[in-house]
Coordinates of C-alpha atoms and ligand atoms in Angstrom, one line a residue:
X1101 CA -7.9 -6.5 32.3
X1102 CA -8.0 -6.3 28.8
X1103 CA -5.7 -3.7 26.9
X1104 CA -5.3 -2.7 22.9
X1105 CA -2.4 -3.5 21.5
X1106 CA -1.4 -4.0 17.5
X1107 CA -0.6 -7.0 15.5
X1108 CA 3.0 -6.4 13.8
X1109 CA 3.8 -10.4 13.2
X1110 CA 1.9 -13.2 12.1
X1111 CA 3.4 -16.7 11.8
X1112 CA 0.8 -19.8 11.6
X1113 CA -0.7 -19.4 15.0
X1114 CA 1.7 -16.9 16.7
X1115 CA 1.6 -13.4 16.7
X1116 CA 3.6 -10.5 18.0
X1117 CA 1.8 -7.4 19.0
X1118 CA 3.2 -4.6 20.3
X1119 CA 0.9 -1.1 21.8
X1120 CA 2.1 1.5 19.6
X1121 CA 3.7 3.3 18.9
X1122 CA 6.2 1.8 21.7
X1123 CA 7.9 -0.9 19.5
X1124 CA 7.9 -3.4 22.3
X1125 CA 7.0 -6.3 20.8
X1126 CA 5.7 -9.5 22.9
X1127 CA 4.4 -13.1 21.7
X1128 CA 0.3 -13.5 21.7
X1129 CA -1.3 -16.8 20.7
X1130 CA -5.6 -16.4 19.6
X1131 CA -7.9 -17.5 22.3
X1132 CA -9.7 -19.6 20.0
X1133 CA -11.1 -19.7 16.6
X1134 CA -14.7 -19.8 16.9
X1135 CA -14.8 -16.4 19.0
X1136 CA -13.0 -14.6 16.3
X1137 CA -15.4 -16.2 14.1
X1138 CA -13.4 -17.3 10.2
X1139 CA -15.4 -16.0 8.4
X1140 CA -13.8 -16.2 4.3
X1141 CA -10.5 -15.4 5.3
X1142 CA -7.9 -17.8 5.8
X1143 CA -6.2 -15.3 8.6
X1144 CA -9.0 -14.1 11.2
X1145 CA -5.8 -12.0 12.6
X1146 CA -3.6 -9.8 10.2
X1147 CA -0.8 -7.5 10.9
X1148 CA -1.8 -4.5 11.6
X1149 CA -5.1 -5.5 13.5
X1150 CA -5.8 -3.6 16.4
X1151 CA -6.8 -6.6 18.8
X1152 CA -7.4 -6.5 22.5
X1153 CA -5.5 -9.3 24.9
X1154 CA -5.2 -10.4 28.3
X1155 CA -1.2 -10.7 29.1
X1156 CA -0.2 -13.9 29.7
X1157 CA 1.9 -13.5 32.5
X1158 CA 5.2 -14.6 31.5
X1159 CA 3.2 -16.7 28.8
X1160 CA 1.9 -15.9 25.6
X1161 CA -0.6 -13.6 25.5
X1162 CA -4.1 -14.5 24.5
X1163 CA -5.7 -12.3 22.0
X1164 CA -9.5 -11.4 22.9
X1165 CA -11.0 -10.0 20.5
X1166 CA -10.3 -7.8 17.0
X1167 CA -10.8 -4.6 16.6
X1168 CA -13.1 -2.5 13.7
X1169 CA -10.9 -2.5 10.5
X1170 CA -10.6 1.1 9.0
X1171 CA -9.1 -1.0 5.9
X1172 CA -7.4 -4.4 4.6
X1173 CA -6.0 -5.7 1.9
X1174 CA -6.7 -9.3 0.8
X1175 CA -5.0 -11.6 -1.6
X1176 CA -6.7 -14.2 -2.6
X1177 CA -5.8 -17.4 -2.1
X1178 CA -5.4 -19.7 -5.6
X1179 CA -6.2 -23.0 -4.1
X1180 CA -9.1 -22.2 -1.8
X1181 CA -11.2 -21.1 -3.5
X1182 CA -13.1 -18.7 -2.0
X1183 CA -10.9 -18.1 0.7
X1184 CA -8.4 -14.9 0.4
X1185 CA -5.6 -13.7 2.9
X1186 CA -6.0 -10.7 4.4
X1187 CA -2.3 -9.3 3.7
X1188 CA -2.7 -6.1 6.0
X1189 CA -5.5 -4.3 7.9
X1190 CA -5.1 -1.0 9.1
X1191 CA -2.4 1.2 7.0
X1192 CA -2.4 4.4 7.0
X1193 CA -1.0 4.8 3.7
X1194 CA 0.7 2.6 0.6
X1195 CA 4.0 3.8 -0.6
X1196 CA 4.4 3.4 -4.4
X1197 CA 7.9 3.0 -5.4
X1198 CA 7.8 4.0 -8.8
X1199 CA 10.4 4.8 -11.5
X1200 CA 9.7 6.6 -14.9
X1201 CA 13.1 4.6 -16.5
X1202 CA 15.6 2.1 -15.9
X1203 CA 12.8 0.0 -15.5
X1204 CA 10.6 2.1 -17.7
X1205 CA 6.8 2.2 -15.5
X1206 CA 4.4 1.6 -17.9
X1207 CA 1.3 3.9 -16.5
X1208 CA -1.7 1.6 -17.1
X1209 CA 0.1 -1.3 -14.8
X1210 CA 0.9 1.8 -12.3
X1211 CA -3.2 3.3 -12.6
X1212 CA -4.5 0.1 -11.6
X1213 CA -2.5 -0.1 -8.9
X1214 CA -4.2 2.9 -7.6
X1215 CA -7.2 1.8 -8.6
X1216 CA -6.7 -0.9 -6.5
X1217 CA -5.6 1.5 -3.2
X1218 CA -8.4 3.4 -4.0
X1219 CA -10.8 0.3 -3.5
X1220 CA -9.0 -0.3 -0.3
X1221 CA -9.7 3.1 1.0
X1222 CA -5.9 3.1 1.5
X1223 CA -4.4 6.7 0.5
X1224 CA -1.3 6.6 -1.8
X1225 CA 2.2 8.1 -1.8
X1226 CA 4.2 7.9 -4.9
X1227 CA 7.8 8.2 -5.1
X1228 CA 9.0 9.1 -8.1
X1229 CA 12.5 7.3 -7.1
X1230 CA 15.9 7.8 -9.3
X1231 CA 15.4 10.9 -10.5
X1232 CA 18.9 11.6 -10.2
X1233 CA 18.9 9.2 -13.3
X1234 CA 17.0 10.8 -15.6
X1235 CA 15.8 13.9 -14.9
X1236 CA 18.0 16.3 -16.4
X1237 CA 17.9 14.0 -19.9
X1238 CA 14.0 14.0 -19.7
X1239 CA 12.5 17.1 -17.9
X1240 CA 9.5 16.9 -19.9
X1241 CA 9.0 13.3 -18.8
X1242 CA 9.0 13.9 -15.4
X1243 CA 7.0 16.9 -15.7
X1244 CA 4.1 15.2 -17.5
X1245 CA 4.5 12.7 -15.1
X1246 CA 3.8 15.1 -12.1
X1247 CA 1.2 16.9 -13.9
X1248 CA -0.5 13.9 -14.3
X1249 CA -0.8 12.3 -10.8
X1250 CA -0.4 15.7 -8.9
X1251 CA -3.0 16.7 -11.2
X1252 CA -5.4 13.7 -10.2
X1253 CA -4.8 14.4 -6.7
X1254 CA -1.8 12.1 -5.9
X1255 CA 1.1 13.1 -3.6
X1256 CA 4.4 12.1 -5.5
X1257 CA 7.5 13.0 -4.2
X1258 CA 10.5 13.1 -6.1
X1259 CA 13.4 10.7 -4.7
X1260 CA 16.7 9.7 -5.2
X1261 CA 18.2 6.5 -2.7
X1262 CA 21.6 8.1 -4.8
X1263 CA 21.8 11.8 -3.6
X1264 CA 19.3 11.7 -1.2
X1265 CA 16.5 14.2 -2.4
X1266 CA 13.5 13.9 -0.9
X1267 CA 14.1 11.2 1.6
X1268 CA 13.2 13.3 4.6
X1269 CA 10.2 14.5 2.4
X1270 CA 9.1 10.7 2.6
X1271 CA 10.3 10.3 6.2
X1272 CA 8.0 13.1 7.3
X1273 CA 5.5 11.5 5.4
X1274 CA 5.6 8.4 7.1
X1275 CA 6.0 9.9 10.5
X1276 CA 3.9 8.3 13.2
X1277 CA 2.0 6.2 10.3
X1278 CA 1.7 2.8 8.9
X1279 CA 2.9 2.3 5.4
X1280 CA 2.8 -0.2 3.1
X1281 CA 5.5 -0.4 0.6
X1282 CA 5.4 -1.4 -2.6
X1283 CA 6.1 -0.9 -6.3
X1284 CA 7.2 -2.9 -9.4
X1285 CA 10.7 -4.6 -9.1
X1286 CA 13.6 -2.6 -9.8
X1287 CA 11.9 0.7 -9.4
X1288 CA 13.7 1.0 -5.7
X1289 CA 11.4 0.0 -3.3
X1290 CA 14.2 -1.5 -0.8
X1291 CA 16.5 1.4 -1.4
X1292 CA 13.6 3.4 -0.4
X1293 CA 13.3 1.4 3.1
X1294 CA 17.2 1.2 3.4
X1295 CA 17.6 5.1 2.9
X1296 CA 14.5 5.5 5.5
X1297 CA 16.4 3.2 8.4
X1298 CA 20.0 2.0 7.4
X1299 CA 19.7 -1.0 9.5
X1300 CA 16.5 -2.1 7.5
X1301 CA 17.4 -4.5 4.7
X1302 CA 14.7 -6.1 2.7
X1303 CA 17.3 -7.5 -0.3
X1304 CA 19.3 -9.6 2.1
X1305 CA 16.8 -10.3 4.6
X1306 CA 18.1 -8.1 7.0
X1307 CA 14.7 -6.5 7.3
X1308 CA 14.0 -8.8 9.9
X1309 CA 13.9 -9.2 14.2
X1310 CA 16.8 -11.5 14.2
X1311 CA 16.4 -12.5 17.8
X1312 CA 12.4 -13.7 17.1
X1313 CA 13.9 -15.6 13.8
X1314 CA 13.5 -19.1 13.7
X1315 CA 11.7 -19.8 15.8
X1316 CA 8.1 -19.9 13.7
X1317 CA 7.7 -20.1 9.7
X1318 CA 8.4 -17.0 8.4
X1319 CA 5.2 -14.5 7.3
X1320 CA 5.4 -12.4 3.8
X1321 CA 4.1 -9.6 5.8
X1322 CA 5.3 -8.4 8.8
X1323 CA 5.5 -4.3 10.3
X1324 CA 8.9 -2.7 11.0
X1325 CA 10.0 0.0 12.9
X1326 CA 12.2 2.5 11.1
X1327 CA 14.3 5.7 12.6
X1328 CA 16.7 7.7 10.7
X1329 CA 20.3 6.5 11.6
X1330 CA 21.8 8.4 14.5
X1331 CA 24.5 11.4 14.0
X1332 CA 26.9 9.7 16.5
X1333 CA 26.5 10.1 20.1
X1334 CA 23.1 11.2 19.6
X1335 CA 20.6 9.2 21.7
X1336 CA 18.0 7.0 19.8
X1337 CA 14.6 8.4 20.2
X1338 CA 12.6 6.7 21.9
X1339 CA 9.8 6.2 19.9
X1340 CA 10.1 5.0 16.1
X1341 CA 10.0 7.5 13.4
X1342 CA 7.1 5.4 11.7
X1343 CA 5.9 1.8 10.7
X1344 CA 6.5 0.2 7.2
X1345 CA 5.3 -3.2 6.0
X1346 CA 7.0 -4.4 2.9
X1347 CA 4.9 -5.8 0.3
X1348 CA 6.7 -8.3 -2.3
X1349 CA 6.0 -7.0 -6.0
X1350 CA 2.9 -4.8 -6.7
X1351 CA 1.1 -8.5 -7.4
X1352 CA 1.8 -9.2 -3.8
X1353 CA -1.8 -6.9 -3.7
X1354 CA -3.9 -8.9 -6.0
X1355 CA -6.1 -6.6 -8.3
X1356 CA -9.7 -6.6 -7.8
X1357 CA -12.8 -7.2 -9.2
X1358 CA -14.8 -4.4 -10.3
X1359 CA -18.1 -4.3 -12.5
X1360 CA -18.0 -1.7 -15.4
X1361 CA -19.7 0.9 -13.5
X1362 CA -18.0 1.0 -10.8
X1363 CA -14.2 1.4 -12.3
X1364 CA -14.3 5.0 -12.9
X1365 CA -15.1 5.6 -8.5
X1366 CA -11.7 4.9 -8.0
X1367 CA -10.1 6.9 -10.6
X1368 CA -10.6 10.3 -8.0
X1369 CA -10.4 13.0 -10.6
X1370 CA -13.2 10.9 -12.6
X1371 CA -15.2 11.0 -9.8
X1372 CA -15.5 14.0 -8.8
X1373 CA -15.9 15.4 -12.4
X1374 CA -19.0 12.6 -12.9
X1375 CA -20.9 14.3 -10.6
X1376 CA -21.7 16.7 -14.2
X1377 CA -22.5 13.5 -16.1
X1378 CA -26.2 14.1 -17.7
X1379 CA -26.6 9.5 -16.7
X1380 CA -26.0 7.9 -13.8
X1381 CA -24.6 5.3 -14.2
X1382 CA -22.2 7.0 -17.1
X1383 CA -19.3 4.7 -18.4
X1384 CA -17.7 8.0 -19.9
X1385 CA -17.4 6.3 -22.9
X1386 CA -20.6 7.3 -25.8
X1387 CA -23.0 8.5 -23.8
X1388 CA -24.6 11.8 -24.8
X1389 CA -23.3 15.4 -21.9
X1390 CA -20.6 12.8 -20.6
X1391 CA -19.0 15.7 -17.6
X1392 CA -15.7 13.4 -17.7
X1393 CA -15.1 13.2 -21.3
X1394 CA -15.3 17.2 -21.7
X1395 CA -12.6 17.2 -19.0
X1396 CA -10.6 14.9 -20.9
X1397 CA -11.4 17.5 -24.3
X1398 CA -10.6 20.5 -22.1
X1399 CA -7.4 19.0 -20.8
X1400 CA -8.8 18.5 -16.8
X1401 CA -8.8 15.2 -16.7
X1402 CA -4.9 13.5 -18.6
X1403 CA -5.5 11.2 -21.8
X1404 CA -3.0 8.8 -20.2
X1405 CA -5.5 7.9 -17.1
X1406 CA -8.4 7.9 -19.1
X1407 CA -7.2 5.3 -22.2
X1408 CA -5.6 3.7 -18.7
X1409 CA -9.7 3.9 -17.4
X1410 CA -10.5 2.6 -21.2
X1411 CA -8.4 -0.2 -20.8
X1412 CA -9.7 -1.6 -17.6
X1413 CA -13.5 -1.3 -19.2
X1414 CA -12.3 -3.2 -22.4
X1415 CA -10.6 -6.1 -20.3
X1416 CA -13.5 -5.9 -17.9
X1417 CA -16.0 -6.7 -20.9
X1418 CA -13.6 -9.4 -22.5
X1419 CA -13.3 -10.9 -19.0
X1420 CA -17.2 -11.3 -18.3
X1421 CA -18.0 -12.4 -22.3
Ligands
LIG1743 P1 13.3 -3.0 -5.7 O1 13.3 -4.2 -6.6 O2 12.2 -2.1 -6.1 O3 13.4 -3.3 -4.3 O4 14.6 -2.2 -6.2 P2 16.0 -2.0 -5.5 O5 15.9 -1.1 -4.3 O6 16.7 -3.3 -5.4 O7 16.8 -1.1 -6.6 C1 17.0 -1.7 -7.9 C2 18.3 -1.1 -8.5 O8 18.2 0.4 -8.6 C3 19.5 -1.3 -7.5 O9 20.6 -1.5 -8.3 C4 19.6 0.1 -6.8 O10 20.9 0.3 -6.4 C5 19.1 1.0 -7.9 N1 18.5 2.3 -7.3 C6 17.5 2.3 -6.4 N2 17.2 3.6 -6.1 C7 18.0 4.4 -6.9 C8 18.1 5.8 -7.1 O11 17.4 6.6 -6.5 N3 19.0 6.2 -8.0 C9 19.8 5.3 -8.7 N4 20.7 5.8 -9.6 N5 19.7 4.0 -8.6 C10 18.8 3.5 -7.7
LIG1744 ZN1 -19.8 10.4 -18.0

């Protein structure tokens, strides 16, 4: 009998899957390549696949067959080359650790990260992390910060790993989902995880199942459970709060490829105010009744995402000269 169950593990040729969202994980090997069929990818099995096995009895389990993907990620791969690694399939959301100072985000490095969530189909979260820092020195920082990704349709929520604002804003958030964490170094991304789940640990590579340690290479990518830390002599529940996969640096989730047309579909607000554009394809840029431009004039659309938009068109011509 064949039953569903998720990948949350891949080393080399092992896996651990475990049928969410009980977090009992158990050891699966693949039955055999050419069923999966390789295809481009140098990992036919990610974490986060939904796969179907047949238990192995004391054994290993033997992985059937993988599920539909409703998304993955891919890196590719620098010396194959046209090979790429699928880092994740299946998340429900990426988390973007972000912070507006102390390291200063610069918004066109952050805008093509969403571009690049966006082209993933993966929805986005941003926490806007140490606020506690700097938001009573710089109101009108933060303020334009919100307006400008609340007001392209982003979720942010304001954080702080110090007093503790807006960590059970995230942890409801991530209830009962999948989410990928990420966000430029320094900005607080394994703060973020550690205020989540105390026992979690990604600086010191605590953020690991110590008893399966070891024993395979180690993956980059791997899921987690997390749960809010106890009040003492409260029971564990027995189901996790919610599943996190930590993602090294934002270039752990290389940037794609997009043709000039198509970079302004993953900019949302764009996109839905294109729809007025007088020509299809419109690059937004001189042509004649552009609908995006006159939002950017009438203050619909923020200057900082379109010269970010702007930018990713001028590199994308230099790039293909
Ligand atoms: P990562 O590189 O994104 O994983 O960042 P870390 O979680 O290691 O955080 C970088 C530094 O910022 C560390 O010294 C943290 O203690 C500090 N930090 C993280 N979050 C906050 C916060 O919300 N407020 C303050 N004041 N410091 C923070
Ligand atoms: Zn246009």
């Amino acid at each position: 009998m064949e039953k569903e169950a998720r990948v949350v593990k891949n080393a080399g040729s092992h896996y651990l899957l475990s049928e969410l969202p009980v977090w009992e994980p158990f050891p699966a090997v693949l039955r055999g390549k050419t069923r999966l069929g390789l295809g481009t990818t140098t990992n036919p099995v990610a974490v986060g696949d939904r796969v179907l096995y047949e238990p192995g009895d004391g054994e290993a389990a033997i992985i059937q067959k993988v599920l539909p993907r409703s998304n993955y990620i891919i890196r590719k791969s620098t010396n194959l080359s046209r090979q790429s690694h699928i880092i994740a399939a299946n998340v429900d959301q990426a988390v973007i650790a972000v912070s507006l100072f102390f390291p200063e985000i610069k918004l066109p490095f952050l805008d093509r990260i969403l571009v690049t969530c966006e082209v993933y189909k993966v929805p986005v979260v941003i926490a806007l992390n140490k606020v506690d820092l700097y938001r009573d020195d710089t109101p009108d920082a933060v303020r334009n910060f919100l307006d400008i990704y609340r007001g392209a349709g982003y979720r942010v929520i304001e954080t702080s790993c110090e007093t503790g604002e807006g960590i059970d804003e995230l942890r409801e958030a991530c209830r009962g989902r999948i989410s990928l964490f990420s966000g430029e170094s320094g900005a607080g991304k394994s703060s973020l995880i550690k205020a989540l789940d105390p026992s979690l640990d990604p600086k010191i590579g605590k953020i690991s199942l110590s008893h399966l340690q070891g024993k395979h290479t180690t993956s980059l990518y791997e899921m987690y459970p997390f749960r809010a830390a106890m009040a003492s002599g409260a029971s564990p529940s027995p189901e996790p709060d919610g599943f996190l996969i930590d993602s090294p640096g934002l270039r752990g989730f290389g940037l794609v490829d997009l043709g000039r047309e198509e970079i302004a579909l993953y900019f949302p607000e764009m996109l839905r105010a294109s729809e007025g554009c007088r020509f299809t394809p419109c690059t937004h840029t001189h042509e004649p009744g552009c609908a995006v431009k006159a939002a950017v004039e009438r203050g619909e659309i923020s200057p900082e995402r379109y010269n970010s938009y702007l930018g990713m068109l001028e590199e994308d011509s230099k790039f293909r000269q």
